[in-house]
XYZ file of N, CA and C in Angstrom:
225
model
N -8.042 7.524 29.766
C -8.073 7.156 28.368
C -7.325 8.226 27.586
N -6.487 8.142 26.393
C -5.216 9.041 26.128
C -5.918 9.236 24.892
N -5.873 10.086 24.179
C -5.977 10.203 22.389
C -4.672 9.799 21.792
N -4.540 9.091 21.335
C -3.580 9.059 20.048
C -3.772 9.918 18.757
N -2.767 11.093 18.782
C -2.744 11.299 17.058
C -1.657 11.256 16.443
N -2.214 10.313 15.311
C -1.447 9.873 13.968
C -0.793 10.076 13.230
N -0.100 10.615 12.495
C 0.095 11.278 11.183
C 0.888 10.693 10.439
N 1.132 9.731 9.499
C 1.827 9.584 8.176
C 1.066 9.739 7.118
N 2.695 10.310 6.271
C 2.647 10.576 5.337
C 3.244 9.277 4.234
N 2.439 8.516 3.730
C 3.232 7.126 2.992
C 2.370 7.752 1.612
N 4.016 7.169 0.618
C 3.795 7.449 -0.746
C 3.606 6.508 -1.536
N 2.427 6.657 -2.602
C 1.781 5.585 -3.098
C 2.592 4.978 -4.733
N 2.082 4.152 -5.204
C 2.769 4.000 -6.713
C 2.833 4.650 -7.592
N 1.709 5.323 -7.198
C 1.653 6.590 -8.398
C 2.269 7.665 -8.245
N 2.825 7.833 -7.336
C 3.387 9.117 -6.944
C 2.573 10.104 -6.193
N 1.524 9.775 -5.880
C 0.845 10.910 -5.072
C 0.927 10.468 -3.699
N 0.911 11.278 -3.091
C 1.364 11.434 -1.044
C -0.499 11.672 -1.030
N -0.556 10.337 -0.077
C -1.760 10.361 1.007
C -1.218 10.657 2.722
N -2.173 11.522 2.626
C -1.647 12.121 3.692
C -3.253 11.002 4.973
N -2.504 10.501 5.989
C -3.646 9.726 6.872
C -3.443 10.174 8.528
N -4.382 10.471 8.583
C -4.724 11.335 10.118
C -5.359 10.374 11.428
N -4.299 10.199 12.195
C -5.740 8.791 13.086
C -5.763 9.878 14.074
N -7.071 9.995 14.704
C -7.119 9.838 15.854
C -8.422 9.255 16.590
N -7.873 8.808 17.792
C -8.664 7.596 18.401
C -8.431 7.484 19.974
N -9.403 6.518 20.668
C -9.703 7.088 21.962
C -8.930 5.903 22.609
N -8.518 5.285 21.796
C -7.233 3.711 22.527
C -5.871 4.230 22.365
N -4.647 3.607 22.620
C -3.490 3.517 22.062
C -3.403 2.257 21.277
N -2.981 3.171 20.216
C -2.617 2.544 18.609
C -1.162 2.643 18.762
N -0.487 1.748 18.413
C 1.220 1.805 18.594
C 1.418 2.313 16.688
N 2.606 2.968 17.211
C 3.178 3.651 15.607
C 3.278 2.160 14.976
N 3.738 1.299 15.487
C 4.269 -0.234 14.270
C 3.170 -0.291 14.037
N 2.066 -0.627 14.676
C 1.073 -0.872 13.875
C 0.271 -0.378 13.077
N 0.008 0.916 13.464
C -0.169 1.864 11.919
C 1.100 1.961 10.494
N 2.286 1.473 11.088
C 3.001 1.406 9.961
C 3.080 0.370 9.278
N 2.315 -1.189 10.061
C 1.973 -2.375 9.601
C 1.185 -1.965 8.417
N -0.350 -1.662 9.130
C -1.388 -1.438 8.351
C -0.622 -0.666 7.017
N -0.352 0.665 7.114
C -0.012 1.325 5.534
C 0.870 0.432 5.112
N 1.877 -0.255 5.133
C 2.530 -0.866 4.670
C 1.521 -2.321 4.071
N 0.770 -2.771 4.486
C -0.374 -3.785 3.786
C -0.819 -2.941 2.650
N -1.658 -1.191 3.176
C -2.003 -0.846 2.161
C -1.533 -0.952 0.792
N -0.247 -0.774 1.188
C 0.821 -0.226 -0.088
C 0.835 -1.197 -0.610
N 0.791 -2.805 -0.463
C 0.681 -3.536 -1.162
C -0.299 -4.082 -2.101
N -0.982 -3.565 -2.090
C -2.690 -3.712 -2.473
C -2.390 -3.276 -3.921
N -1.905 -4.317 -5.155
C -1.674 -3.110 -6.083
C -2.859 -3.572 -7.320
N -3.388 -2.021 -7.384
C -4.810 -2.026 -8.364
C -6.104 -2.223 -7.462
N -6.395 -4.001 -7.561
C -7.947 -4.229 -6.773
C -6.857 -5.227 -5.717
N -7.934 -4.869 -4.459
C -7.358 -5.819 -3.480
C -8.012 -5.381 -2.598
N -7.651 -5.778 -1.244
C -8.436 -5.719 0.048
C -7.036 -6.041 1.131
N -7.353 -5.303 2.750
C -6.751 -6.182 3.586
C -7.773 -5.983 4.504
N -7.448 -7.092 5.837
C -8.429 -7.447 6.693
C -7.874 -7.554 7.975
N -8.142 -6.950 8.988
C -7.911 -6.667 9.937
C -8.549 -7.623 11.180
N -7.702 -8.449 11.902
C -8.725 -9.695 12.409
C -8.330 -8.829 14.116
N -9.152 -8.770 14.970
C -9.391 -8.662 16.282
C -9.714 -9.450 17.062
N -8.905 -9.757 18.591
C -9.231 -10.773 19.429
C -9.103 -10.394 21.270
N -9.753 -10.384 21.593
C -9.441 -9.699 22.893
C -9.094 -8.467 22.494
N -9.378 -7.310 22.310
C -8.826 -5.879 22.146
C -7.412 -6.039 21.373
N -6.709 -6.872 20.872
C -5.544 -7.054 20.024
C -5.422 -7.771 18.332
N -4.961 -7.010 17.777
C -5.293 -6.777 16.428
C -3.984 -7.998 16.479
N -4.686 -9.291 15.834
C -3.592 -10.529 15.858
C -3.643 -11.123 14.597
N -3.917 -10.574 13.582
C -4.027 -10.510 11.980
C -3.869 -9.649 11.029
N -3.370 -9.061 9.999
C -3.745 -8.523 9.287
C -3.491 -9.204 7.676
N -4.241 -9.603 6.933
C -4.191 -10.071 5.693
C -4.924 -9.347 4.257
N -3.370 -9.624 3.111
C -3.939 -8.587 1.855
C -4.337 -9.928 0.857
N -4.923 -8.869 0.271
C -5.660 -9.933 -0.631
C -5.486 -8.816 -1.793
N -4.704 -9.377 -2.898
C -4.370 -8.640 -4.303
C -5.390 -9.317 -4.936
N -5.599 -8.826 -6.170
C -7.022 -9.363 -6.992
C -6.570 -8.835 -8.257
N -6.525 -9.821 -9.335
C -6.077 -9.676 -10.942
C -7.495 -9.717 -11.542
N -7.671 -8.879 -12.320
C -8.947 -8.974 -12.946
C -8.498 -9.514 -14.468
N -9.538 -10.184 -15.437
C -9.583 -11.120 -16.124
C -10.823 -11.074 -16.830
N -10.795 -10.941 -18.470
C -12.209 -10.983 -19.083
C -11.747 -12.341 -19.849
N -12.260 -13.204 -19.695
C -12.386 -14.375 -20.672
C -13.923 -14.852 -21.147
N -13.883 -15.340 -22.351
C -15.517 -15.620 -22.513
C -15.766 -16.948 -22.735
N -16.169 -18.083 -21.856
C -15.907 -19.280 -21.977
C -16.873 -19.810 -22.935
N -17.790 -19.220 -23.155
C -18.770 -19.526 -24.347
C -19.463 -18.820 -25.149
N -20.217 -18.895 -26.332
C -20.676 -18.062 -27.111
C -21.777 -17.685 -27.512
């Protein structure tokens, strides 16, 4: 069993550098950690992504952006 360690550095909208550290007791391929931050990065404000697993293989990943909204439909 191998360790994988991680390291990118991906820069956010705001301008600040998150710095993200994996390490883990599988092999994680670099694309796919560069998948994942690259979902992150899309996430802009509120959002989510979701990571679907099937047999030990990550065969999904989906973002979900989220607009927030105050309306008052009644009084």
């Amino acid at each position: 069993m191998s360790v994988a360690n991680t390291r990118i550095t991906p820069q956010v909208a705001n301008s600040k550098m998150v710095d993200l550290n994996f390490t883990v007791h599988k092999n994680i391929s670099p694309d796919l950690i560069e998948e994942i931050a690259r979902a992150l990065h899309s996430v802009g404000g509120f959002g989510s992504i979701e990571i679907y697993v099937q047999d030990y293989s990550v065969t999904q990943i989906t973002v979900r952006n989220i607009r927030k909204t105050k309306h008052i439909l009644a009084e």
